[in-house]
Coordinates of C-alpha atoms in Angstrom, one line a residue:
Chain N
M380 CA 38.8 3.3 49.0
N381 CA 39.8 0.0 47.6
L382 CA 37.9 -0.6 44.3
T383 CA 38.2 -4.0 42.8
R384 CA 37.5 -4.8 39.2
S385 CA 34.4 -6.9 39.9
G386 CA 33.2 -4.3 42.4
F387 CA 33.4 -1.7 39.7
L388 CA 31.5 -3.8 37.2
R389 CA 28.8 -4.5 39.8
F390 CA 28.5 -0.8 40.4
L391 CA 28.1 -0.2 36.6
T392 CA 25.5 -2.9 36.1
A393 CA 23.5 -2.3 39.3
P394 CA 20.6 -0.5 37.6
L395 CA 20.3 -3.3 35.1
V396 CA 20.2 -5.9 37.8
L397 CA 17.6 -4.0 39.7
L398 CA 15.5 -3.6 36.6
S399 CA 15.7 -7.3 35.8
R400 CA 14.7 -8.3 39.4
R401 CA 11.7 -6.0 39.2
R402 CA 10.6 -7.6 36.0
A403 CA 11.1 -11.1 37.5
C404 CA 9.0 -10.1 40.5
A405 CA 6.1 -8.8 38.4
A406 CA 3.1 -11.0 37.8
P407 CA 4.0 -13.7 35.3
N408 CA 3.0 -12.8 31.8
R409 CA 0.5 -15.0 30.1
R410 CA 0.9 -15.9 26.5
W411 CA -2.0 -17.7 25.0
A412 CA -1.3 -20.4 22.4
L413 CA -3.2 -23.0 20.5
V414 CA -1.8 -26.4 19.6
I415 CA -3.6 -28.3 16.8
D416 CA -3.1 -32.0 16.9
N417 CA -3.6 -32.9 13.3
R418 CA -3.4 -36.6 13.9
R419 CA -6.5 -36.5 16.0
C420 CA -8.4 -34.0 13.9
M421 CA -10.9 -35.9 11.8
Q422 CA -11.8 -33.1 9.4
D423 CA -11.1 -35.2 6.4
A424 CA -14.2 -37.2 7.4
G425 CA -16.3 -34.1 7.1
C426 CA -16.3 -32.8 10.6
S427 CA -16.3 -29.0 10.9
A428 CA -17.7 -28.6 14.4
C429 CA -15.0 -26.1 15.4
I430 CA -15.6 -23.9 12.3
Q431 CA -19.3 -23.9 12.8
A432 CA -19.0 -23.1 16.5
C433 CA -16.5 -20.2 15.8
H434 CA -18.5 -18.7 13.0
R435 CA -21.8 -19.0 14.9
A436 CA -20.3 -17.4 18.1
H437 CA -18.8 -14.5 16.2
N438 CA -21.5 -13.8 13.6
V439 CA -19.3 -14.6 10.7
P440 CA -21.3 -14.2 7.5
R441 CA -21.6 -17.1 5.0
I442 CA -21.1 -15.3 1.7
P443 CA -21.3 -17.6 -1.3
D444 CA -19.0 -15.5 -3.6
A445 CA -15.5 -16.6 -2.8
R446 CA -14.1 -13.1 -3.7
H447 CA -16.1 -11.6 -0.8
E448 CA -15.7 -14.5 1.6
V449 CA -15.2 -13.8 5.3
K450 CA -13.6 -16.6 7.3
W451 CA -12.0 -16.8 10.8
L452 CA -11.3 -20.5 10.9
W453 CA -11.2 -22.7 7.8
K454 CA -9.7 -25.8 6.3
E455 CA -6.7 -25.5 4.0
R456 CA -4.5 -28.1 2.3
F457 CA -1.2 -28.8 4.2
Q458 CA 1.0 -27.9 1.3
N459 CA -0.7 -24.5 1.1
L460 CA -0.2 -23.9 4.8
F461 CA 3.4 -25.0 5.1
G462 CA 4.7 -25.2 1.5
A463 CA 5.1 -28.4 -0.4
E464 CA 8.6 -29.1 1.0
A465 CA 7.7 -28.9 4.7
V466 CA 5.4 -31.9 4.9
P467 CA 5.6 -35.6 3.7
V468 CA 4.1 -36.2 0.2
A469 CA 1.4 -38.4 1.8
A470 CA 0.2 -35.5 4.0
Q471 CA 0.3 -32.7 1.4
N472 CA -3.3 -33.0 0.4
R473 CA -4.6 -33.5 4.0
L474 CA -6.6 -30.7 5.4
A475 CA -5.6 -28.7 8.4
L476 CA -7.1 -25.7 10.2
A477 CA -6.1 -22.2 9.3
L478 CA -6.7 -19.2 11.4
C479 CA -5.0 -16.0 12.7
N480 CA -1.6 -17.1 14.2
H481 CA -1.7 -14.4 16.9
C482 CA 2.0 -13.7 16.1
D483 CA 4.4 -12.6 18.8
N484 CA 5.8 -10.2 16.2
P485 CA 2.7 -9.4 14.1
P486 CA 3.3 -7.6 10.8
C487 CA -0.4 -6.6 10.6
T488 CA -0.3 -4.5 13.8
R489 CA 2.9 -2.8 12.7
V490 CA 1.4 -1.5 9.5
C491 CA -2.1 -0.4 10.8
P492 CA -2.3 3.4 10.5
T493 CA -4.8 3.8 13.2
A494 CA -3.8 1.1 15.8
A495 CA -7.2 -0.5 15.1
T496 CA -5.4 -3.8 15.4
W497 CA -2.9 -4.4 18.2
K498 CA -1.3 -7.1 20.2
R499 CA -2.2 -7.5 23.9
P500 CA 0.4 -8.4 26.4
D501 CA -1.1 -11.9 26.6
G502 CA -0.4 -12.3 22.9
V503 CA -4.0 -11.9 21.5
V504 CA -4.0 -9.8 18.3
M505 CA -7.1 -7.7 18.6
M506 CA -9.3 -5.7 16.2
D507 CA -11.3 -2.6 16.9
W508 CA -14.1 -2.6 14.3
H509 CA -15.1 0.9 15.2
R510 CA -11.7 2.4 14.6
C511 CA -10.7 0.4 11.4
I512 CA -10.8 2.7 8.4
G513 CA -10.7 -0.2 5.9
C514 CA -7.4 0.6 4.2
R515 CA -6.6 -3.2 4.1
Y516 CA -2.9 -2.6 4.7
C517 CA -3.0 -5.4 7.4
M518 CA -4.3 -7.8 4.7
A519 CA -1.3 -7.0 2.5
A520 CA 1.0 -7.5 5.4
C521 CA -0.4 -10.8 6.8
P522 CA 1.7 -13.7 5.4
Y523 CA -1.0 -16.2 6.4
A524 CA -4.0 -14.7 4.5
S525 CA -5.8 -14.7 7.9
R526 CA -7.7 -11.5 7.4
S527 CA -11.0 -10.9 5.7
F528 CA -12.5 -7.6 4.5
N529 CA -16.2 -6.9 4.5
W530 CA -16.5 -6.1 0.8
I531 CA -20.3 -5.9 1.2
D532 CA -22.8 -5.6 4.0
P533 CA -22.4 -8.9 5.9
K534 CA -25.7 -8.7 7.8
P535 CA -27.9 -10.5 5.2
Y536 CA -25.5 -13.4 5.2
I537 CA -25.6 -14.1 9.0
T538 CA -27.9 -16.9 9.9
G539 CA -29.1 -17.0 13.5
P540 CA -27.1 -14.1 14.9
T541 CA -25.5 -14.4 18.3
P542 CA -26.7 -11.3 20.2
D543 CA -23.8 -11.3 22.6
F544 CA -21.2 -10.5 19.9
P545 CA -21.1 -7.5 17.6
R546 CA -21.9 -7.8 13.9
R547 CA -19.5 -6.0 11.6
T548 CA -20.4 -3.3 9.1
K549 CA -19.2 -3.2 5.5
G550 CA -15.8 -1.7 4.9
V551 CA -13.8 -3.1 7.9
V552 CA -11.3 -5.9 8.3
E553 CA -11.9 -8.9 10.6
K554 CA -10.3 -12.1 11.8
C555 CA -10.1 -14.6 14.6
N556 CA -9.8 -13.0 18.0
F557 CA -8.7 -16.1 19.9
C558 CA -12.2 -15.8 21.6
E559 CA -11.0 -12.9 23.8
E560 CA -14.6 -12.4 24.9
R561 CA -14.6 -16.0 26.3
L562 CA -11.0 -15.7 27.7
A563 CA -12.2 -12.7 29.7
V564 CA -14.7 -14.9 31.6
G565 CA -12.3 -17.8 32.0
K566 CA -13.6 -20.0 29.2
A567 CA -11.6 -21.7 26.5
P568 CA -12.1 -20.6 22.8
A569 CA -15.3 -21.9 21.1
C570 CA -13.4 -24.0 18.6
V571 CA -11.5 -25.8 21.4
E572 CA -14.6 -26.6 23.3
A573 CA -16.5 -27.7 20.2
C574 CA -13.9 -30.3 19.0
P575 CA -15.2 -33.8 19.5
E576 CA -11.7 -35.3 19.2
R577 CA -10.1 -32.9 21.6
S578 CA -7.5 -32.2 19.0
L579 CA -7.3 -28.5 19.8
V580 CA -5.4 -27.6 23.0
F581 CA -5.4 -24.0 24.3
G582 CA -3.4 -22.6 27.2
D583 CA -0.7 -20.4 28.6
L584 CA 2.7 -20.9 26.9
N585 CA 4.5 -19.3 29.8
D586 CA 3.1 -21.7 32.3
P587 CA 5.4 -24.8 32.5
Q588 CA 2.5 -26.9 33.8
S589 CA 0.1 -26.0 31.1
E590 CA -1.1 -28.7 28.6
V591 CA 0.2 -26.6 25.6
R592 CA 3.6 -26.3 27.1
Q593 CA 3.8 -30.0 27.9
L594 CA 2.6 -30.9 24.4
L595 CA 5.3 -28.6 22.9
N596 CA 7.9 -30.2 25.1
S597 CA 7.0 -33.8 24.2
R598 CA 5.8 -33.5 20.5
F599 CA 7.4 -32.3 17.3
T600 CA 5.4 -29.3 16.3
I601 CA 5.6 -26.9 13.4
R602 CA 4.5 -23.3 12.8
R603 CA 3.6 -21.6 9.6
H604 CA 6.4 -19.7 7.8
P605 CA 8.8 -19.5 10.8
E606 CA 11.4 -17.9 8.4
L607 CA 9.4 -14.7 8.4
G608 CA 10.2 -14.0 12.0
T609 CA 6.5 -13.5 13.0
R610 CA 6.7 -16.2 15.8
P611 CA 3.1 -17.6 15.6
S612 CA 1.2 -18.7 18.7
V613 CA -0.5 -21.5 16.7
F614 CA 1.4 -24.8 16.6
Y615 CA 0.6 -27.9 14.6
V616 CA 1.4 -31.5 15.7
V617 CA 1.8 -33.4 12.4
Chain F
M582 CA -10.0 37.6 -33.0
S583 CA -8.5 35.2 -35.4
S584 CA -10.1 31.9 -36.4
E585 CA -7.1 30.1 -34.7
H586 CA -8.1 31.6 -31.4
S587 CA -11.7 30.6 -31.7
A588 CA -10.6 27.1 -32.6
S589 CA -8.4 26.9 -29.5
R590 CA -11.3 28.3 -27.4
L591 CA -13.5 25.5 -28.8
Y592 CA -10.9 22.8 -27.9
Y593 CA -10.6 24.3 -24.4
R594 CA -14.4 24.1 -23.9
A595 CA -14.6 20.6 -25.2
W596 CA -11.7 19.6 -22.9
I597 CA -13.4 21.1 -19.8
G598 CA -16.7 19.6 -20.9
A599 CA -15.2 16.1 -21.3
L600 CA -13.5 16.3 -17.9
S601 CA -16.7 17.4 -16.2
V602 CA -18.6 14.5 -17.7
L603 CA -15.9 12.1 -16.5
I604 CA -15.9 13.6 -13.0
A605 CA -19.7 13.4 -12.8
A606 CA -19.6 9.7 -13.9
G607 CA -16.9 9.0 -11.4
L608 CA -18.8 10.7 -8.6
A609 CA -22.0 8.8 -9.5
S610 CA -20.1 5.5 -9.4
Y611 CA -18.5 6.5 -6.1
L612 CA -21.9 7.1 -4.6
R613 CA -22.8 3.6 -5.6
Q614 CA -19.6 2.2 -4.1
L615 CA -20.3 4.1 -0.9
D616 CA -23.8 2.5 -0.7
Y617 CA -22.9 -1.1 -1.8
G618 CA -19.3 -1.3 -0.4
L619 CA -16.0 -2.0 -2.1
G620 CA -17.5 -5.2 -3.4
L621 CA -18.5 -3.1 -6.4
T622 CA -14.9 -3.3 -7.5
G623 CA -13.0 -6.2 -8.9
M624 CA -11.0 -6.6 -5.7
S625 CA -11.3 -9.7 -3.5
R626 CA -10.1 -11.4 -0.3
D627 CA -6.9 -12.4 -2.1
V628 CA -6.3 -9.4 -4.3
S629 CA -7.3 -6.8 -1.7
W630 CA -5.7 -3.7 -3.4
G631 CA -6.2 -3.0 -7.1
L632 CA -6.6 -0.1 -9.6
Y633 CA -7.0 2.6 -7.0
I634 CA -3.8 1.9 -5.1
G635 CA -2.0 1.3 -8.4
Q636 CA -3.1 4.8 -9.7
F637 CA -2.2 6.3 -6.3
T638 CA 1.3 4.9 -6.6
F639 CA 1.8 6.1 -10.2
A640 CA 0.4 9.6 -9.3
V641 CA 2.9 9.9 -6.4
G642 CA 5.6 9.4 -9.0
I643 CA 4.2 12.1 -11.3
A644 CA 4.1 14.5 -8.3
A645 CA 7.7 13.7 -7.3
S646 CA 9.0 14.3 -10.8
A647 CA 8.6 18.1 -10.4
V648 CA 12.0 17.9 -8.7
M649 CA 13.5 17.2 -12.1
L650 CA 12.7 20.9 -13.0
V651 CA 13.2 22.4 -9.6
L652 CA 16.7 20.9 -9.1
P653 CA 18.3 22.1 -12.3
C654 CA 16.6 25.4 -12.1
Y655 CA 17.4 26.3 -8.5
L656 CA 20.5 24.3 -7.7
H657 CA 22.3 24.5 -11.1
N658 CA 20.8 27.8 -12.2
A659 CA 19.5 26.3 -15.4
K660 CA 17.9 29.4 -16.9
A661 CA 16.1 27.3 -19.5
F662 CA 13.8 25.8 -16.9
S663 CA 12.9 29.1 -15.2
K664 CA 9.7 29.5 -17.1
I665 CA 8.5 25.8 -17.0
V666 CA 9.3 25.1 -13.4
L667 CA 6.0 26.6 -12.4
Y668 CA 4.2 24.1 -14.7
G669 CA 6.0 21.3 -13.0
E670 CA 4.8 22.5 -9.6
F671 CA 1.3 22.7 -10.9
I672 CA 1.4 19.1 -12.1
A673 CA 2.8 18.1 -8.7
I674 CA -0.1 19.9 -6.9
S675 CA -2.7 18.2 -9.1
A676 CA -1.0 14.8 -8.9
V677 CA -0.9 14.9 -5.1
A678 CA -4.5 15.9 -5.0
S679 CA -5.3 12.9 -7.2
C680 CA -3.3 10.7 -4.8
M681 CA -5.3 11.7 -1.9
L682 CA -8.6 11.1 -3.8
F683 CA -7.4 7.6 -4.8
I684 CA -6.6 6.7 -1.2
F685 CA -10.0 8.1 -0.1
A686 CA -11.8 6.1 -2.9
D687 CA -10.0 2.9 -1.7
M688 CA -11.1 3.2 2.0
G689 CA -13.7 0.9 3.3
Q690 CA -14.8 3.5 5.9
P691 CA -14.0 6.9 4.4
G692 CA -16.0 8.6 7.2
R693 CA -13.3 7.6 9.6
V694 CA -10.4 9.1 7.7
L695 CA -9.5 11.4 10.6
N696 CA -8.6 8.3 12.7
M697 CA -5.3 8.6 10.8
I698 CA -4.7 11.7 12.9
F699 CA -6.6 10.9 16.1
Y700 CA -4.8 7.6 16.4
A701 CA -1.7 8.5 14.5
S702 CA 0.6 5.4 14.5
P703 CA 4.2 6.3 13.5
R704 CA 5.0 2.6 13.2
S705 CA 2.8 2.5 10.1
I706 CA 4.4 3.6 6.8
M707 CA 1.0 4.9 5.9
F708 CA 1.4 7.5 8.6
W709 CA 4.6 8.8 7.1
D710 CA 3.1 8.7 3.6
M711 CA 0.3 11.0 4.9
I712 CA 2.9 13.4 6.4
S713 CA 5.1 13.4 3.3
L714 CA 2.3 13.8 0.8
S715 CA 0.5 16.6 2.6
G716 CA 3.8 18.4 3.3
Y717 CA 4.7 18.1 -0.4
L718 CA 1.3 19.5 -1.4
A719 CA 1.8 22.5 1.0
I720 CA 5.4 23.2 -0.2
N721 CA 4.4 23.2 -3.8
A722 CA 1.3 25.2 -3.3
V723 CA 3.4 27.9 -1.5
C724 CA 6.2 27.9 -4.1
A725 CA 3.9 28.0 -7.1
A726 CA 1.6 30.7 -5.6
V727 CA 4.5 33.0 -4.5
T728 CA 6.4 32.6 -7.8
L729 CA 3.3 33.4 -9.8
R730 CA 2.5 36.4 -7.7
A731 CA 6.0 37.7 -8.0
E732 CA 5.8 37.2 -11.8
R733 CA 2.6 39.1 -12.0
N734 CA 4.1 42.0 -10.1
E735 CA 7.1 41.8 -12.3
L736 CA 9.4 41.3 -9.3
P737 CA 11.8 38.6 -8.5
P738 CA 10.5 36.0 -6.0
P739 CA 11.1 36.9 -2.3
A740 CA 14.4 35.6 -0.8
W741 CA 12.6 33.6 1.9
L742 CA 11.1 31.4 -0.8
R743 CA 14.5 29.8 -1.8
P744 CA 14.9 27.6 1.3
I745 CA 11.4 26.3 0.8
V746 CA 12.1 25.5 -2.8
L747 CA 15.3 23.8 -1.9
L748 CA 13.4 21.8 0.8
S749 CA 11.0 20.6 -1.9
I750 CA 13.9 18.7 -3.5
P751 CA 14.6 16.1 -0.8
W752 CA 10.9 16.1 0.0
A753 CA 10.0 15.0 -3.5
V754 CA 12.4 12.1 -3.2
S755 CA 10.9 11.3 0.1
I756 CA 7.3 11.0 -1.1
H757 CA 8.1 8.3 -3.6
T758 CA 10.6 6.5 -1.3
V759 CA 8.0 6.4 1.5
T760 CA 5.4 5.1 -1.0
A761 CA 7.8 2.3 -2.0
F762 CA 8.3 1.5 1.7
L763 CA 4.6 0.8 1.9
Y764 CA 5.3 -2.2 -0.2
C765 CA 8.9 -3.3 0.2
G766 CA 8.7 -3.7 3.9
L767 CA 6.2 -6.5 3.7
A768 CA 7.9 -9.9 4.0
A769 CA 4.6 -11.6 3.1
R770 CA 4.8 -10.4 -0.5
P771 CA 7.9 -11.6 -2.3
F772 CA 7.1 -9.5 -5.4
W773 CA 7.4 -6.3 -3.5
F774 CA 10.0 -7.4 -1.0
T775 CA 13.0 -5.9 -2.7
A776 CA 15.3 -3.1 -1.7
I777 CA 15.5 -1.8 -5.3
L778 CA 11.8 -0.9 -5.3
A779 CA 12.3 2.7 -4.1
P780 CA 15.1 3.5 -6.6
R781 CA 13.0 1.9 -9.3
F782 CA 10.0 3.9 -8.4
L783 CA 12.1 7.1 -8.5
A784 CA 13.7 6.3 -11.8
S785 CA 10.4 5.5 -13.5
A786 CA 8.9 8.6 -11.9
F787 CA 11.7 10.9 -13.2
A788 CA 11.1 9.5 -16.7
S789 CA 7.3 9.4 -16.8
G790 CA 6.7 12.8 -15.1
P791 CA 8.8 15.0 -17.4
A792 CA 7.4 13.0 -20.3
L793 CA 3.9 13.9 -19.2
L794 CA 4.9 17.5 -18.8
L795 CA 6.2 17.7 -22.4
L796 CA 3.0 16.0 -23.7
I797 CA 0.8 18.4 -21.7
L798 CA 2.8 21.5 -22.9
R799 CA 2.4 20.3 -26.5
A800 CA -1.3 19.6 -26.1
A801 CA -1.9 22.9 -24.4
G802 CA 0.1 24.7 -27.1
I803 CA 2.4 26.3 -24.5
H804 CA 5.7 27.5 -25.9
I805 CA 8.8 25.9 -24.5
E806 CA 12.3 27.0 -25.2
P807 CA 14.3 24.5 -27.3
G808 CA 17.0 24.5 -24.7
A809 CA 14.6 23.5 -21.9
R810 CA 13.0 20.9 -24.2
G811 CA 16.4 19.4 -25.0
K812 CA 17.4 19.3 -21.3
L813 CA 14.1 17.7 -20.4
A814 CA 14.6 15.1 -23.1
T815 CA 18.1 14.3 -21.6
V816 CA 16.5 14.0 -18.1
I817 CA 13.9 11.6 -19.4
T818 CA 16.5 9.5 -21.3
Y819 CA 18.8 9.2 -18.2
A820 CA 15.9 8.3 -16.0
M821 CA 14.6 5.7 -18.4
A822 CA 18.1 4.2 -18.7
L823 CA 18.2 3.9 -14.9
N824 CA 14.8 2.4 -14.9
V825 CA 15.7 -0.2 -17.5
F826 CA 18.9 -0.9 -15.6
F827 CA 17.0 -1.4 -12.3
V828 CA 14.6 -3.8 -13.9
L829 CA 17.5 -5.8 -15.2
L830 CA 19.0 -5.9 -11.7
E831 CA 15.7 -7.2 -10.4
L832 CA 15.5 -9.9 -13.1
F833 CA 19.1 -11.0 -12.4
T834 CA 18.4 -11.6 -8.7
H835 CA 15.1 -13.2 -9.6
F836 CA 16.4 -15.7 -12.1
Y837 CA 20.1 -16.3 -11.1
S838 CA 19.2 -17.0 -7.4
G839 CA 16.9 -19.8 -8.6
I840 CA 14.4 -18.9 -5.9
G841 CA 11.9 -17.0 -8.1
H842 CA 8.9 -18.3 -6.3
H843 CA 6.7 -15.6 -7.7
P844 CA 5.8 -15.7 -11.4
L845 CA 6.3 -12.4 -13.2
P846 CA 3.0 -11.3 -14.8
P847 CA 2.7 -10.8 -18.6
V848 CA 2.1 -7.1 -18.3
F849 CA 5.4 -6.8 -16.5
W850 CA 7.2 -8.2 -19.5
I851 CA 5.2 -6.0 -21.9
S852 CA 6.1 -2.9 -19.9
A853 CA 9.8 -4.0 -19.8
V854 CA 9.9 -4.4 -23.6
L855 CA 8.1 -1.1 -24.2
S856 CA 10.4 0.7 -21.7
T857 CA 13.4 -0.6 -23.6
A858 CA 11.9 0.5 -26.9
A859 CA 11.2 4.0 -25.5
F860 CA 14.7 4.2 -24.2
F861 CA 16.2 3.6 -27.7
L862 CA 13.7 6.0 -29.2
L863 CA 14.8 8.7 -26.7
L864 CA 18.4 7.9 -27.4
F865 CA 18.6 7.7 -31.2
F866 CA 15.4 9.4 -32.5
R867 CA 15.4 12.6 -30.5
R868 CA 13.5 14.3 -33.4
H869 CA 10.5 12.2 -32.5
L870 CA 10.4 13.3 -28.9
I871 CA 6.6 13.4 -28.5
P872 CA 6.0 9.8 -29.6
A873 CA 8.9 8.8 -27.4
C874 CA 7.4 10.6 -24.4
A875 CA 4.0 9.0 -25.1
L876 CA 5.6 5.5 -25.2
T877 CA 7.6 6.3 -22.0
F878 CA 4.6 7.4 -20.1
F879 CA 2.4 4.4 -21.3
A880 CA 5.1 1.8 -20.6
L881 CA 5.7 3.1 -17.1
W882 CA 2.0 3.5 -16.3
L883 CA 1.5 -0.2 -17.3
D884 CA 4.2 -1.2 -14.8
K885 CA 3.5 0.9 -11.8
G886 CA -0.2 1.8 -12.3
L887 CA -1.5 -1.5 -13.5
T888 CA 0.8 -4.4 -12.6
M889 CA 3.0 -3.7 -9.6
V890 CA 0.2 -3.7 -7.0
T891 CA -1.9 -6.6 -8.1
A892 CA 1.2 -8.8 -8.9
G893 CA 2.1 -8.6 -5.2
F894 CA -1.1 -10.5 -4.4
N895 CA -0.6 -13.3 -6.8
P896 CA -0.1 -16.0 -5.8
S897 CA -1.7 -15.5 -2.4
P898 CA 0.2 -16.6 0.7
L899 CA -1.8 -19.8 0.4
G900 CA -0.6 -20.4 -3.2
V901 CA -3.9 -19.4 -4.9
V902 CA -3.9 -17.3 -8.1
T903 CA -6.9 -15.0 -8.3
A904 CA -7.7 -13.1 -11.4
Y905 CA -8.3 -9.4 -10.9
T906 CA -10.2 -7.3 -13.5
P907 CA -11.4 -3.8 -12.5
T908 CA -15.1 -3.4 -12.9
A909 CA -16.8 -0.6 -14.9
P910 CA -17.7 1.5 -11.9
E911 CA -14.1 1.1 -10.6
I912 CA -12.7 2.3 -13.8
A913 CA -15.2 5.2 -13.9
I914 CA -14.1 6.2 -10.4
A915 CA -10.4 6.1 -11.3
A916 CA -11.1 8.0 -14.5
G917 CA -13.1 10.6 -12.6
I918 CA -10.2 11.1 -10.1
W919 CA -7.7 11.5 -12.9
S920 CA -10.1 14.0 -14.6
A921 CA -10.4 16.0 -11.3
G922 CA -6.6 16.2 -11.2
A923 CA -6.5 17.2 -14.9
L924 CA -9.1 19.9 -14.3
L925 CA -7.2 21.3 -11.4
A926 CA -4.0 21.3 -13.5
T927 CA -5.9 23.0 -16.4
V928 CA -7.2 25.8 -14.0
L929 CA -3.7 26.3 -12.6
F930 CA -2.1 26.3 -16.1
R931 CA -4.6 28.8 -17.3
R932 CA -3.9 31.1 -14.5
A933 CA -0.2 31.0 -15.3
T934 CA -0.7 31.6 -19.0
A935 CA -3.0 34.5 -18.2
V936 CA -0.5 36.1 -16.0
R937 CA 2.2 35.6 -18.5
A938 CA 0.2 36.8 -21.4
Y939 CA -0.7 40.1 -19.6
G940 CA 1.0 42.9 -21.3
S941 CA 3.3 40.8 -23.5
T942 CA 2.0 40.6 -27.0
E943 CA 4.5 38.1 -28.3
V944 CA 3.5 35.5 -25.7
V945 CA -0.2 35.8 -26.3
E946 CA 0.1 34.0 -29.6
E947 CA 1.3 30.9 -27.7
V948 CA -1.3 31.0 -25.1
L949 CA -4.3 28.7 -25.1
I950 CA -7.1 31.3 -25.1

């Protein structure tokens, strides 16, 4: 038998090649992402349509005491989101949206002792409010302050509850769920739909034809704290 | 019955009474917290861990410090420690029990605590903390119970106990290392994100734990051989030296790198100054060992029990500084849990002194009752 060098290497690597072909043949993975076009967003003029839509759809309580506040989507100063050095001086005090980044490498799911928060294959970082024991380790681990805890019973602070979505009990952590309940029926997230300026673009990062992918290809975008290795799925056009 | 004995009996009853009152007050506050939610405490969206987790961390250190008696006694055959090693194990048992209560008090949904087992997640450091703490409790309970029984029967401890005792040495190191890993693995919190956190935890534990033991033995009027006392003082001094050294290492990196994006809280500095003072007291004024132990314990409690946890949350990732002040019910719950630990330790100590007093008249003079 005449064994050549390249033939020998092919023989050694055959299982790897087979494995990679199988992965390539499998159904393409989705990875949901949100691009926030901050040039279009008119929040400084007092618009908060996205926040209202989100908080109404998800029964987020409006608690006046800032210590006990629960928020999924909110406005934050640019310099607080990205650090003062990351943005031009003129833009530092501008407001931008803050929400769960649905990280590709989320620290919150890593620390959860009960897997009450986990990342789906499509990138959505989920929460199970029936499993959460309220240890708040995920809040300590999140570098974006995206998580809220129900320090008190939220029910008295929910105005006009949406019956389709569960209300939370006291003692559990919650956050933005990328509207997984809407994604399941083929709808875009509530905030994206509510924006009058169409400044929020949602789509599949792995689809080269998707609007988010094309925006990322053509625009300069930034993510929050890329140095921490979390790889957020929320991008900002500045 | 001499008047000295009736006086000590009175002290004992007052002590048990005071602990019972504190436990009852803590329990009442806990029922309120259970009803209202953790909003009853001073914690907030930004400072989401507070007094409970701080006390938990400190108590883990107290538990781990039993190794400073076990190691010299069983590995180096330090005969001086053979009588007090049991007390070290009792303190460890009580401290681990307090740890578990602190974690329980901090949970938003305590009824779901078994989810930690049903949905065990080995990727979470909290899972490993649960394993190491419960294992440590079991090891110490077995060691202490078997040693005490052997002593009562005036027999040497059985040979099978030795491997378990030796296992408790690395296990003690592990409980505080894993507890440090809870914090120092989080890139989101620069104040905790330092590889020296676990060694610092251990050094401060090995100073504060034996210091507490000496204070307790003095308060309970339990006789300790001068040799053991001197050796313990040496352990405390070395551990305190290491602790001060590690804090200096931390400060060097913090300041020389010029990054220092997290301000160091005032209590951190107070604790650093008091620790240094305690170190010099231990080094040069060995005659005043009890005040030195008290200062050691207080300085390290300020650092680990009061500052370390909340400093990690300030400023928040969004740059906001939120003041944290524990509320009265929160303090009552924490005091109640410490009292429960102290009550357990008292009961265990009393059992040991009773066994040791039996049939030996010269020891009975030293015993509490």
